[in-house]
Every structure is written in C-alpha cells, then in structure tokens.
mmCIF file with all atom_site columns, C-alpha atoms in Angstrom:
data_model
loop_
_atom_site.group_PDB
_atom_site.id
_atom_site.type_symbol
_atom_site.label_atom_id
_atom_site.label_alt_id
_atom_site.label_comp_id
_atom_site.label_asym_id
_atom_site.label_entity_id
_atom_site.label_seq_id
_atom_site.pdbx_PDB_ins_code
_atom_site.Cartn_x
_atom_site.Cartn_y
_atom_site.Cartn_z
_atom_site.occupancy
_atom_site.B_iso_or_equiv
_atom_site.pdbx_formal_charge
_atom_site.auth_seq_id
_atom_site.auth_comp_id
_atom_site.auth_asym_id
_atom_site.auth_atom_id
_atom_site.pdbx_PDB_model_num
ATOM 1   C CA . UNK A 1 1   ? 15.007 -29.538 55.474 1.00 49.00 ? 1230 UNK A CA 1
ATOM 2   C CA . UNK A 1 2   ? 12.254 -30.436 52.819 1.00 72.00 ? 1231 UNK A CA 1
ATOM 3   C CA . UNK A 1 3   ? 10.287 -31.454 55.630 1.00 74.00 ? 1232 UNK A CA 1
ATOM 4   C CA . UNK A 1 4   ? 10.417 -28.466 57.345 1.00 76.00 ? 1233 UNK A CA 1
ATOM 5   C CA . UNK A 1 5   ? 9.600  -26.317 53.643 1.00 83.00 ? 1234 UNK A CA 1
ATOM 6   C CA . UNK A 1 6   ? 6.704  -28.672 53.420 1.00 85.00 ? 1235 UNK A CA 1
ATOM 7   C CA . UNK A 1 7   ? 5.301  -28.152 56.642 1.00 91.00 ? 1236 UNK A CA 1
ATOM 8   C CA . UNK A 1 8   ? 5.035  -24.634 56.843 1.00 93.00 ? 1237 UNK A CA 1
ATOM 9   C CA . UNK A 1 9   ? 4.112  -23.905 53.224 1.00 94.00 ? 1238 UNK A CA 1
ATOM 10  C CA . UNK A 1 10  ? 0.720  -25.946 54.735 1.00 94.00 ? 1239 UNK A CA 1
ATOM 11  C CA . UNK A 1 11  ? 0.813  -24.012 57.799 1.00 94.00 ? 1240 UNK A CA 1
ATOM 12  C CA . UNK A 1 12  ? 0.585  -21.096 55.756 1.00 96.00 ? 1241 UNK A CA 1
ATOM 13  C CA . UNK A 1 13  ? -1.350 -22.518 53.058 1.00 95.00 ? 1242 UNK A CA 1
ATOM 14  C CA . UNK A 1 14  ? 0.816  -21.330 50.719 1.00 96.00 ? 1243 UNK A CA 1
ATOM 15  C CA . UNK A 1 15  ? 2.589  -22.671 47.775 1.00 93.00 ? 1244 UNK A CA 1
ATOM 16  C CA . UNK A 1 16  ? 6.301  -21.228 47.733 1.00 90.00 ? 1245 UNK A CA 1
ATOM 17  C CA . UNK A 1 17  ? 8.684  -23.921 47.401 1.00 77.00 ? 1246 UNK A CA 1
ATOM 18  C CA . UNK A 1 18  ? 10.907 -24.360 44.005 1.00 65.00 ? 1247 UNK A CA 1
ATOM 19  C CA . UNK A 1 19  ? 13.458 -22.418 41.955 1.00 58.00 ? 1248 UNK A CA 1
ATOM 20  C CA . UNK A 1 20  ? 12.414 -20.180 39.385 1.00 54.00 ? 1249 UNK A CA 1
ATOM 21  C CA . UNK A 1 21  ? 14.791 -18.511 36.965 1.00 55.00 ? 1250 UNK A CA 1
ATOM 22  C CA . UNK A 1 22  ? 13.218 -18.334 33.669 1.00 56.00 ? 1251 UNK A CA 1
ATOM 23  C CA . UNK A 1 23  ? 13.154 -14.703 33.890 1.00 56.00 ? 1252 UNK A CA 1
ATOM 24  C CA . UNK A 1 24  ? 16.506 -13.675 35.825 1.00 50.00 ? 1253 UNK A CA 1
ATOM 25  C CA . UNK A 1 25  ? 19.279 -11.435 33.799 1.00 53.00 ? 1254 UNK A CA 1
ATOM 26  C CA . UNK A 1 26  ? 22.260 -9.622  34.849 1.00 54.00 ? 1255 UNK A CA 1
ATOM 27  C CA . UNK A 1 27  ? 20.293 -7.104  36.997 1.00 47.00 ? 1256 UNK A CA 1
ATOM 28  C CA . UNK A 1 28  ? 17.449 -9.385  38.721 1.00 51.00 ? 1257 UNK A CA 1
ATOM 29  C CA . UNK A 1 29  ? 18.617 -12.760 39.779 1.00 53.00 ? 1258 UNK A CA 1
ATOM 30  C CA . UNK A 1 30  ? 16.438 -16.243 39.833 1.00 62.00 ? 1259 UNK A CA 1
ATOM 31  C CA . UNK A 1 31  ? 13.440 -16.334 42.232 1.00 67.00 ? 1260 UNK A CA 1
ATOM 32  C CA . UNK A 1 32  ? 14.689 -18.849 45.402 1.00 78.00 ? 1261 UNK A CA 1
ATOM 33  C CA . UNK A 1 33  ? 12.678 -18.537 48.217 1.00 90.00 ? 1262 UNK A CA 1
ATOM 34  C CA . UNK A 1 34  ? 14.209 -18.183 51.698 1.00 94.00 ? 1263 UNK A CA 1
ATOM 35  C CA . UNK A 1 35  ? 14.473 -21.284 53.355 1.00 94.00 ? 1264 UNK A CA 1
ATOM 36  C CA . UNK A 1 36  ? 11.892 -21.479 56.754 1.00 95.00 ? 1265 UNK A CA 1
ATOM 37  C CA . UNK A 1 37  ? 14.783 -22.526 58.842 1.00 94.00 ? 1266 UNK A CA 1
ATOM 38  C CA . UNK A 1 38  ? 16.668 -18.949 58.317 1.00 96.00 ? 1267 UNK A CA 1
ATOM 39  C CA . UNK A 1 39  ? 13.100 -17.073 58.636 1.00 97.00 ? 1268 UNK A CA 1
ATOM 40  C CA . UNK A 1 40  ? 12.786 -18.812 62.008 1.00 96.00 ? 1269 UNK A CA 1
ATOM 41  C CA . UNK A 1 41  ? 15.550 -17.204 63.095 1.00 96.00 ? 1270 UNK A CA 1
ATOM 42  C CA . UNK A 1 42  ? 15.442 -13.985 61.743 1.00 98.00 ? 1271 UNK A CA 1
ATOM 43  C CA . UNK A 1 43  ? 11.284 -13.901 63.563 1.00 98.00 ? 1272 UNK A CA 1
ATOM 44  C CA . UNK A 1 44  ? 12.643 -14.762 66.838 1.00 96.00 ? 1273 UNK A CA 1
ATOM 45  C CA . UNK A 1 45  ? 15.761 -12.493 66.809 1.00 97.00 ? 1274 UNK A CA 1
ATOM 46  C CA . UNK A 1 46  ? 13.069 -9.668  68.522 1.00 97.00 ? 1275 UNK A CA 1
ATOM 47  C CA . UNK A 1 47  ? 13.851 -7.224  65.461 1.00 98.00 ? 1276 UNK A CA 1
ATOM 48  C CA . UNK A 1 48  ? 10.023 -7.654  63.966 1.00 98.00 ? 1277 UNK A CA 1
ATOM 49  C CA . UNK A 1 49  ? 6.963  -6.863  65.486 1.00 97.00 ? 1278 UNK A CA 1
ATOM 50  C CA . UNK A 1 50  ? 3.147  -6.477  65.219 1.00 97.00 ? 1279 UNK A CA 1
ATOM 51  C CA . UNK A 1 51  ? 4.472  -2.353  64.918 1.00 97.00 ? 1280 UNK A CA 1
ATOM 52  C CA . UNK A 1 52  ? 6.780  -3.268  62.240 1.00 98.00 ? 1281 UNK A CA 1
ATOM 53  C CA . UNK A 1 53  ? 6.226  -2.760  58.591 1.00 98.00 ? 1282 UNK A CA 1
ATOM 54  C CA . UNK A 1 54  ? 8.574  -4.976  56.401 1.00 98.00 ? 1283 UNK A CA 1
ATOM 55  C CA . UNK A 1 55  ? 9.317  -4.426  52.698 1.00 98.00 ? 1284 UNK A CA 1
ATOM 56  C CA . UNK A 1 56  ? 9.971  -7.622  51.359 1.00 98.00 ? 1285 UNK A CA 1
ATOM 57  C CA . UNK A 1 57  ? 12.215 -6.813  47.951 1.00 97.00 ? 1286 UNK A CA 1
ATOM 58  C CA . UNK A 1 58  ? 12.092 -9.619  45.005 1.00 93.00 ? 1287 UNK A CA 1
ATOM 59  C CA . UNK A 1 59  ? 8.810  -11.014 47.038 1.00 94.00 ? 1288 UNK A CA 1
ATOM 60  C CA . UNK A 1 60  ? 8.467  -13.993 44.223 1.00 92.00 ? 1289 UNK A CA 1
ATOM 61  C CA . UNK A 1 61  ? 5.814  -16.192 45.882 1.00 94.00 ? 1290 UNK A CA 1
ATOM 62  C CA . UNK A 1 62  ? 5.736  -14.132 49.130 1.00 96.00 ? 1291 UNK A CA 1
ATOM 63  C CA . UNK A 1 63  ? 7.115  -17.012 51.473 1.00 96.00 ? 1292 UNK A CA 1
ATOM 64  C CA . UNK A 1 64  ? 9.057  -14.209 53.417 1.00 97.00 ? 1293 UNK A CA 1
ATOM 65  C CA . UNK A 1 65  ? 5.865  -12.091 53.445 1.00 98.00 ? 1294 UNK A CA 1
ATOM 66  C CA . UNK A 1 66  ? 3.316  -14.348 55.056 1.00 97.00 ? 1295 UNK A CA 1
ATOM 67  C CA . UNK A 1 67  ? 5.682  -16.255 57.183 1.00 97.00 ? 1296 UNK A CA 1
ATOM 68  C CA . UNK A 1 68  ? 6.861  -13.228 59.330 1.00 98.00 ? 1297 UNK A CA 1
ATOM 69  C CA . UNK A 1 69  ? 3.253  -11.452 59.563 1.00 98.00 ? 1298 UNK A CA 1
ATOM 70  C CA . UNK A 1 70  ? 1.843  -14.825 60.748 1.00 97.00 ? 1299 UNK A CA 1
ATOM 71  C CA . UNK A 1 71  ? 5.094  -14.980 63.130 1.00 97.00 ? 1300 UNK A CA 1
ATOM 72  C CA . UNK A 1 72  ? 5.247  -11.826 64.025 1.00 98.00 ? 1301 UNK A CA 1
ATOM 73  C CA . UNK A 1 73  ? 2.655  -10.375 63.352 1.00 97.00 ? 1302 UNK A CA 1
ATOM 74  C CA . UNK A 1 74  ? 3.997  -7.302  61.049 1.00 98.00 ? 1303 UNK A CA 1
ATOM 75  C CA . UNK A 1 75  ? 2.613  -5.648  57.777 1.00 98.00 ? 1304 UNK A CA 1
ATOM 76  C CA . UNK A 1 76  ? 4.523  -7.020  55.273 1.00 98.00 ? 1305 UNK A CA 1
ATOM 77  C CA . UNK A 1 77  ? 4.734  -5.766  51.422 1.00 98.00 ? 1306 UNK A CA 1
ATOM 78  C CA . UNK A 1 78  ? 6.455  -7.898  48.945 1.00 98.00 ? 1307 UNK A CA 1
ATOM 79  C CA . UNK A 1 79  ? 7.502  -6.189  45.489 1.00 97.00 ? 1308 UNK A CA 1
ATOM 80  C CA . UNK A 1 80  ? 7.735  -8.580  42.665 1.00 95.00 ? 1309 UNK A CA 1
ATOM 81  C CA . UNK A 1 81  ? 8.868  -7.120  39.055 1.00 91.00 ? 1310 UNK A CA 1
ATOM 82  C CA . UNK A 1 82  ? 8.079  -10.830 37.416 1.00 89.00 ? 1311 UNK A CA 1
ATOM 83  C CA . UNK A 1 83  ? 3.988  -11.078 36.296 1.00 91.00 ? 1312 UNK A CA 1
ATOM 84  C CA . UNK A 1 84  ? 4.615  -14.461 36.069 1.00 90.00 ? 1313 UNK A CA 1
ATOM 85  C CA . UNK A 1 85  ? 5.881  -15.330 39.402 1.00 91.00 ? 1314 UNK A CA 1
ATOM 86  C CA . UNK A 1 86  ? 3.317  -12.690 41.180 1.00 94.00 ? 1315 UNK A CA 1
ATOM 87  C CA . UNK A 1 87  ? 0.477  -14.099 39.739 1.00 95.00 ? 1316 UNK A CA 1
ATOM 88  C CA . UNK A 1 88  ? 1.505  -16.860 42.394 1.00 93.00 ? 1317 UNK A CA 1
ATOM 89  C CA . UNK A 1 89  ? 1.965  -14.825 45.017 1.00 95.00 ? 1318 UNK A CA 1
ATOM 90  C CA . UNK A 1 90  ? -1.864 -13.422 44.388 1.00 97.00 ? 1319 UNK A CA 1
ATOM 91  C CA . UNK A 1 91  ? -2.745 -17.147 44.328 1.00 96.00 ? 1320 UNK A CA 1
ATOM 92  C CA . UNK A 1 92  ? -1.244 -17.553 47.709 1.00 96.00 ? 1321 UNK A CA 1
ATOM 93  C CA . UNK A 1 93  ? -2.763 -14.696 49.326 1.00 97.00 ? 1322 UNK A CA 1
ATOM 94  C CA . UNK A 1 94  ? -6.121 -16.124 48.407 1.00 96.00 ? 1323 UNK A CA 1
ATOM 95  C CA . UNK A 1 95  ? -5.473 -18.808 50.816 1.00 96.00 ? 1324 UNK A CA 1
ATOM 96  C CA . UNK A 1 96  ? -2.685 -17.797 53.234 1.00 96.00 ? 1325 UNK A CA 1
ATOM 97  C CA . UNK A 1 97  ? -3.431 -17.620 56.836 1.00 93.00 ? 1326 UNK A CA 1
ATOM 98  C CA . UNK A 1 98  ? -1.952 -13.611 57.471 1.00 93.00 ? 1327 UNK A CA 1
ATOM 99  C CA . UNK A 1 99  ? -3.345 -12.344 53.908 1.00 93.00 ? 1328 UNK A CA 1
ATOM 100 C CA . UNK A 1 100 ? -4.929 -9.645  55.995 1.00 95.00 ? 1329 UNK A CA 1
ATOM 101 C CA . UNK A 1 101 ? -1.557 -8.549  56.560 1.00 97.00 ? 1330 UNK A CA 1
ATOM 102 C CA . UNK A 1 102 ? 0.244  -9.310  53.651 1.00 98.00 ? 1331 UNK A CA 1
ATOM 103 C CA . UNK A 1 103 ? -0.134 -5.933  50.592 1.00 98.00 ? 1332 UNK A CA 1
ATOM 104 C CA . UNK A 1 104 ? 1.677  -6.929  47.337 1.00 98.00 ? 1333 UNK A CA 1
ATOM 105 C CA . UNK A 1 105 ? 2.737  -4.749  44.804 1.00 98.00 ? 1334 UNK A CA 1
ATOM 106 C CA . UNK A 1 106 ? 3.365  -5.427  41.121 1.00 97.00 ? 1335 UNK A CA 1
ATOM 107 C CA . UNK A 1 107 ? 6.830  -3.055  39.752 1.00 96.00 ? 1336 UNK A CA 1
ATOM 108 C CA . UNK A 1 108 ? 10.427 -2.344  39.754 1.00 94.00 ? 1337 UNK A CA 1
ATOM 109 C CA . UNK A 1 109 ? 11.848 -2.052  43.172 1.00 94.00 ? 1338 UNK A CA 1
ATOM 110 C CA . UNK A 1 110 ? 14.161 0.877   41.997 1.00 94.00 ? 1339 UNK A CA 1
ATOM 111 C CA . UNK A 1 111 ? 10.873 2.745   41.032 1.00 96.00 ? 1340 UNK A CA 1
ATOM 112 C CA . UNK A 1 112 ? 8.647  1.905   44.572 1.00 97.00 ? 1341 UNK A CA 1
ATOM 113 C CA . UNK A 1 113 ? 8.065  5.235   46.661 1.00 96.00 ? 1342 UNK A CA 1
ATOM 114 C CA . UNK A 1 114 ? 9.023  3.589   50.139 1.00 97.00 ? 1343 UNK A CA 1
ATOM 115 C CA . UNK A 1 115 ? 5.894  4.303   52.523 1.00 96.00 ? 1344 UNK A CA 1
ATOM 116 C CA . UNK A 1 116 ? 6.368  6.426   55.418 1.00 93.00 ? 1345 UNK A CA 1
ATOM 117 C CA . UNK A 1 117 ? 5.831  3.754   57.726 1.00 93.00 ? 1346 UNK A CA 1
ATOM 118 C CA . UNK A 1 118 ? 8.080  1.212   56.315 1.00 97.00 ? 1347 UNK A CA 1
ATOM 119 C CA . UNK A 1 119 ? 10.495 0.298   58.904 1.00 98.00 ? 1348 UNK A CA 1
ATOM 120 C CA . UNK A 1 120 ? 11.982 -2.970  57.906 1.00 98.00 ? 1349 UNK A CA 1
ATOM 121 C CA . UNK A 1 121 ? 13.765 -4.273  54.226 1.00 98.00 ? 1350 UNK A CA 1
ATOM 122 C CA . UNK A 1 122 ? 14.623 -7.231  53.680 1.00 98.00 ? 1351 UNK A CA 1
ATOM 123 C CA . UNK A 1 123 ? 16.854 -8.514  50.984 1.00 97.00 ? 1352 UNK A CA 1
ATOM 124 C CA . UNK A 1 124 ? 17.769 -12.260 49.571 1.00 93.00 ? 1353 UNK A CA 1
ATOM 125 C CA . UNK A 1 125 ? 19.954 -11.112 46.286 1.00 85.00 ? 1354 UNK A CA 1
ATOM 126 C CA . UNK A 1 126 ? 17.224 -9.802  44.327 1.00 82.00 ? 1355 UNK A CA 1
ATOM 127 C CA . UNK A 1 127 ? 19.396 -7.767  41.951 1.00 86.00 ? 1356 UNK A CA 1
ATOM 128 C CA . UNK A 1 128 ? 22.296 -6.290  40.735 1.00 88.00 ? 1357 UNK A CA 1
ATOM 129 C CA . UNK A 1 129 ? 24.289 -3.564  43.158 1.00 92.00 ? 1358 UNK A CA 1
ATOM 130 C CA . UNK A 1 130 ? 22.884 -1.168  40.792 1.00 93.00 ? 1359 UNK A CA 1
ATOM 131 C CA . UNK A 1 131 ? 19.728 -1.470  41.304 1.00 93.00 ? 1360 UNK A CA 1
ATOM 132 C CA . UNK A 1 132 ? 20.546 -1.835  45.318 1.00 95.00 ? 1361 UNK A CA 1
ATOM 133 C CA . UNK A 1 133 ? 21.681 1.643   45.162 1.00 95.00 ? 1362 UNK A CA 1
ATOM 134 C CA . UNK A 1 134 ? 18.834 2.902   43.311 1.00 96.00 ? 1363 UNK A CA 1
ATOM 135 C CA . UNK A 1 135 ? 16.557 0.964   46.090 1.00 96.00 ? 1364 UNK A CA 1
ATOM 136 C CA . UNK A 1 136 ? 18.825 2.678   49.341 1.00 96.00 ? 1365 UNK A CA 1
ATOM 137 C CA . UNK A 1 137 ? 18.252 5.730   47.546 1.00 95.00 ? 1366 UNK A CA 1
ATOM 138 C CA . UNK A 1 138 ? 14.884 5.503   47.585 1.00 96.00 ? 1367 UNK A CA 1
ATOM 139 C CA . UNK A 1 139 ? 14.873 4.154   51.529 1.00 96.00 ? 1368 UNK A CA 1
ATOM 140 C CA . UNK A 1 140 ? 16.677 6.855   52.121 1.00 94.00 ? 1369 UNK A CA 1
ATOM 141 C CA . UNK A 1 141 ? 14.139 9.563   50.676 1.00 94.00 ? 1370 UNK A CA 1
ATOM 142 C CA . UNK A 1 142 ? 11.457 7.685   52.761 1.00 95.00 ? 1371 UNK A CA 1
ATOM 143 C CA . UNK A 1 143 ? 13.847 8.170   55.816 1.00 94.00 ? 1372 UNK A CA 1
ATOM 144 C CA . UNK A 1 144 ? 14.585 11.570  55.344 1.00 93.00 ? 1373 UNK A CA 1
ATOM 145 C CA . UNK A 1 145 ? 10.367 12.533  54.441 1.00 94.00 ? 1374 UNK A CA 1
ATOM 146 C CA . UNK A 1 146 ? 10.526 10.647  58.543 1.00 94.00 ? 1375 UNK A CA 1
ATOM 147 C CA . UNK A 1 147 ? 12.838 10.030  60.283 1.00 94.00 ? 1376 UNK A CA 1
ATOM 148 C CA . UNK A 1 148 ? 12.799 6.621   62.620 1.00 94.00 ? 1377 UNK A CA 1
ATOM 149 C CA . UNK A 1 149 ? 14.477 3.664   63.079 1.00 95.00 ? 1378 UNK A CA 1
ATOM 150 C CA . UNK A 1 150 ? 15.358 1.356   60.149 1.00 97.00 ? 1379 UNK A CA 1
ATOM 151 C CA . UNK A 1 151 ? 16.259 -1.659  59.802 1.00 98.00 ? 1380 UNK A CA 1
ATOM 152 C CA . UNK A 1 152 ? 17.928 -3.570  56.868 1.00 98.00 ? 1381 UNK A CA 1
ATOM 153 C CA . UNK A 1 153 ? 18.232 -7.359  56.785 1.00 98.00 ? 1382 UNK A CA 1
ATOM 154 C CA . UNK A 1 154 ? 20.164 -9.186  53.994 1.00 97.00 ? 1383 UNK A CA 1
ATOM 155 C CA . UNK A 1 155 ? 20.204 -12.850 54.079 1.00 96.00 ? 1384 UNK A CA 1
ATOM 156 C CA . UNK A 1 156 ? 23.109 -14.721 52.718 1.00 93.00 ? 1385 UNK A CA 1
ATOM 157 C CA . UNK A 1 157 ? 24.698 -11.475 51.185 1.00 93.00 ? 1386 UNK A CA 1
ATOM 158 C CA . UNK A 1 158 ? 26.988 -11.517 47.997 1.00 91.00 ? 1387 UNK A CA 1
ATOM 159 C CA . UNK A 1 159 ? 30.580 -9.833  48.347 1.00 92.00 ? 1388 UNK A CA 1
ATOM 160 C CA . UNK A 1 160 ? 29.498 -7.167  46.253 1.00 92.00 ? 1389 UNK A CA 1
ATOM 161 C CA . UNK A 1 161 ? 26.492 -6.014  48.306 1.00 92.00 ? 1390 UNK A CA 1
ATOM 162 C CA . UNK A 1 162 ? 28.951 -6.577  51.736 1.00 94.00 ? 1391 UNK A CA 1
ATOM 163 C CA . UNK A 1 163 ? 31.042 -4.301  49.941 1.00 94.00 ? 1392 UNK A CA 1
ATOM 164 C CA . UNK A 1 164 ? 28.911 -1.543  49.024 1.00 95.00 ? 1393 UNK A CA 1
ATOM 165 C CA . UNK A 1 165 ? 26.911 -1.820  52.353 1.00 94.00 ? 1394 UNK A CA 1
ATOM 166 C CA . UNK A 1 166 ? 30.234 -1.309  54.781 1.00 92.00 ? 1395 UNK A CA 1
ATOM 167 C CA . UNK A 1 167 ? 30.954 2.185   52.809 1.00 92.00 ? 1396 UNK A CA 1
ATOM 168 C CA . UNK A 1 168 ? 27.529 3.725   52.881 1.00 91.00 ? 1397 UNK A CA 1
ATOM 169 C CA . UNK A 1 169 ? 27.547 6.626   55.211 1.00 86.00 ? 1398 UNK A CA 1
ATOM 170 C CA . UNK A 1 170 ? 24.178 7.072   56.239 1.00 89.00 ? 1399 UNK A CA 1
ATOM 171 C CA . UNK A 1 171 ? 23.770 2.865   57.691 1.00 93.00 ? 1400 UNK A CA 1
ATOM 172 C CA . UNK A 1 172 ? 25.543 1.387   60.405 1.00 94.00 ? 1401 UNK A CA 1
ATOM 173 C CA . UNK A 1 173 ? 26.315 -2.557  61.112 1.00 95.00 ? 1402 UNK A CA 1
ATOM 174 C CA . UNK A 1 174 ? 24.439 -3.460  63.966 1.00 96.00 ? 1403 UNK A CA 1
ATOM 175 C CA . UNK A 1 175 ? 24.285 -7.467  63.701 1.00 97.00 ? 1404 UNK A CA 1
ATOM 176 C CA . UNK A 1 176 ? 24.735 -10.449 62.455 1.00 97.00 ? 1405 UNK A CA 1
ATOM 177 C CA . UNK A 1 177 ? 22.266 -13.500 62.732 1.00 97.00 ? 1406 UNK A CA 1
ATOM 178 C CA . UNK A 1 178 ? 24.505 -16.662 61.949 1.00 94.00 ? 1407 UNK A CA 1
ATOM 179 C CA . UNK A 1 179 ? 22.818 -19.819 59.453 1.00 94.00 ? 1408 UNK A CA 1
ATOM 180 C CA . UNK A 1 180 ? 25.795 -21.669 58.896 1.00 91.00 ? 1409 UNK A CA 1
ATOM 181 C CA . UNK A 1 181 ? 24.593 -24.316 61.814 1.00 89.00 ? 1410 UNK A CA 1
ATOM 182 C CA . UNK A 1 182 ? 21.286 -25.171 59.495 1.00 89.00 ? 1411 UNK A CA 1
ATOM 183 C CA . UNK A 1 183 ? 23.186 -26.508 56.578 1.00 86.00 ? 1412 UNK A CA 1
ATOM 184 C CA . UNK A 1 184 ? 26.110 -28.876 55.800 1.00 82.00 ? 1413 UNK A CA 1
ATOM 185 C CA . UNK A 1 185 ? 29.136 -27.184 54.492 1.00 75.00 ? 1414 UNK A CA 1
ATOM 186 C CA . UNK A 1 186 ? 29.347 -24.466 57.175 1.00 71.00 ? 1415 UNK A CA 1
ATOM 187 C CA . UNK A 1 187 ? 29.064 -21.785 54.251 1.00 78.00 ? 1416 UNK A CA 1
ATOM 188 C CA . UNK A 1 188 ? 30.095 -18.134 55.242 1.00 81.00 ? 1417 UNK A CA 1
ATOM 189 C CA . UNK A 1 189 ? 27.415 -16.579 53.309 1.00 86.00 ? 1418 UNK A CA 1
ATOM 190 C CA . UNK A 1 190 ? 24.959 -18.338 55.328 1.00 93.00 ? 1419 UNK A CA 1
ATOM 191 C CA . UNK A 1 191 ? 23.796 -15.581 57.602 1.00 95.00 ? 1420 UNK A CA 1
ATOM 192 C CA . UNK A 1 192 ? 21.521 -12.209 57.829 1.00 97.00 ? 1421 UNK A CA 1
ATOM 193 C CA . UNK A 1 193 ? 23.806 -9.247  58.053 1.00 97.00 ? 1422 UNK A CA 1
ATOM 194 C CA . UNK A 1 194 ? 21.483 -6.299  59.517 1.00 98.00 ? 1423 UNK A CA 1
ATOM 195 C CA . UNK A 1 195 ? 22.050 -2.858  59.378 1.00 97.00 ? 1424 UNK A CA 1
ATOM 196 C CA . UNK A 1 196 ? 20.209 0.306   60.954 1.00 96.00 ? 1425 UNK A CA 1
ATOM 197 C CA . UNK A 1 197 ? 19.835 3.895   59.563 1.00 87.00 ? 1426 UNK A CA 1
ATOM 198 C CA . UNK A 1 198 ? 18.874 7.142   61.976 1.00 62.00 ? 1427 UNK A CA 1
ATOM 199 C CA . UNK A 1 199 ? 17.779 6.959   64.918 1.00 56.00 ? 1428 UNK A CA 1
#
C-alpha cells in the first residue's frame, strides 16, 4: 500500500502522505488522508465527472482534491479550518499536475456558503455530528437556492454519522462502494456510503 501512496503523491506531485493530529479536538478530528486505493475506486465508480464540482470537507493536504480532478477531471474545492496543515495544501498546488482545477479555501466548514454549482461532498470524518449537521444545513440551502442532483460520499463512516444520515429526510441511500477487499482485517467501516438529495 505505501507503494501505491508513494507513487501517486509523484504522479501528482504532491506531498500528502502522513498523519497529522496536533490540532484535532472533540469537534474536528486528526488530518489522515484518504488512502489512493479507496480514491481509485470511488473515480471509476462513474459518479464524478469533468461536469462535476466536488467539495472536498477537512481538505488537509488536498490528496482527495487533486487526485479526482486529475482522474476525473472535476472542479474540486477542499476546505481546510487548520492554517497549519493548508499552508501545505498551497504548497502542493504550486506543483500539482490539476492545480488549474483544484480552488482551496481557508475556514470553518459549518460557516462555507456552498456554491451553486457544487454537486458533489465528500466526507472522511472531518468532525463531530454537530458540525455535520451544521454542514447538511448549509448543502441544503445551496440545494434549495438550485435545485439538481447531489451527491454525498462518506468514506469509512463512523456509527454516529450512519446514524444521523439514515434519518435525514431530505437524502436518500443510493450506494455503497465496498473497501474491505484493499486491506487485511476485512473492516466494515471500510467503504464509501453515498447518498443523493433532489432530483
């Protein structure tokens, strides 16, 4: 697997690998970026393309943010609340090979006005359920300002956030992109749960 982290981090020209939680709390967990393996699948899975903007929430580094624009050619915007961490993610996008397609924003995900155009979220654990909801609130608002298709992805999703995300009205399950094959254990969390809103 560290072969594979290697590899595409030079691809990319990027620098992404490493676990970072000097600055995590109760609310807004450690930065871990998303291993390639599970953004492989989640590119070829035919839910992201070159018409697709993707929020990318807890960004960090912005592995998840130039990997899928170079796959798939998307916009991709990657929120990062940590200074520290997206003064990295500026360094990468000095260098990376879709940074033409890559827009990162500095702030509090709970307090981002979603754009209009923003079609696809994607989620590894950034935060606390409480600051989810704040964050589907906001979606929401964006939704409702236009309505279209939405997609949600969540990648290896807590109990808590499975919980919350079944009872929610206004989203739908719509799929499930199973991990546990790319790591030993078989783990039941390893998989992208994907949910759609409207439309």
């Amino acid at each position: 697997m560290d072969i594979m982290e290697n590899r595409w981090d030079k691809v990319l020209r990027i620098k992404t690998s490493g676990r970072d939680d000097s600055r995590a709390d109760q609310y807004r967990y450690p930065y871990e970026p998303t291993p390639y393996a599970v953004l492989e699948r989640l590119a070829f899975a035919g839910y992201i393309g070159k018409n697709n903007t993707v929020i990318d929430y807890g960004c960090g580094k912005g592995r998840v943010d130039f990997y899928l624009s170079y796959q798939t050619r998307c916009k991709s915007i990657g929120i990062e609340y940590d200074e520290r961490i997206f003064q990295s993610a500026l360094e990468n996008r000095k260098t990376a090979a879709s940074a033409g397609r890559v827009e990162l924003v500095l702030g509090k995900a709970e307090e981002y006005r979603v754009p209009q155009d923003a079609d696809r979220f994607y989620f590894f654990n950034p935060f606390s359920i409480e600051i989810l909801q704040s964050v589907m609130e906001r979606i929401k608002e964006s939704y409702y300002r236009n309505p279209r298709e939405i997609l949600l992805f969540f990648y290896y999703p807590s109990d808590t956030y499975v919980s919350y995300l079944m009872t929610e009205d206004e989203i739908i399950f719509l799929d499930e992109i199973d991990c546990q094959d790319l790591f030993e254990g078989n783990h039941l969390r390893e998989r992208i749960l994907i949910f759609s809103t409207g439309q």
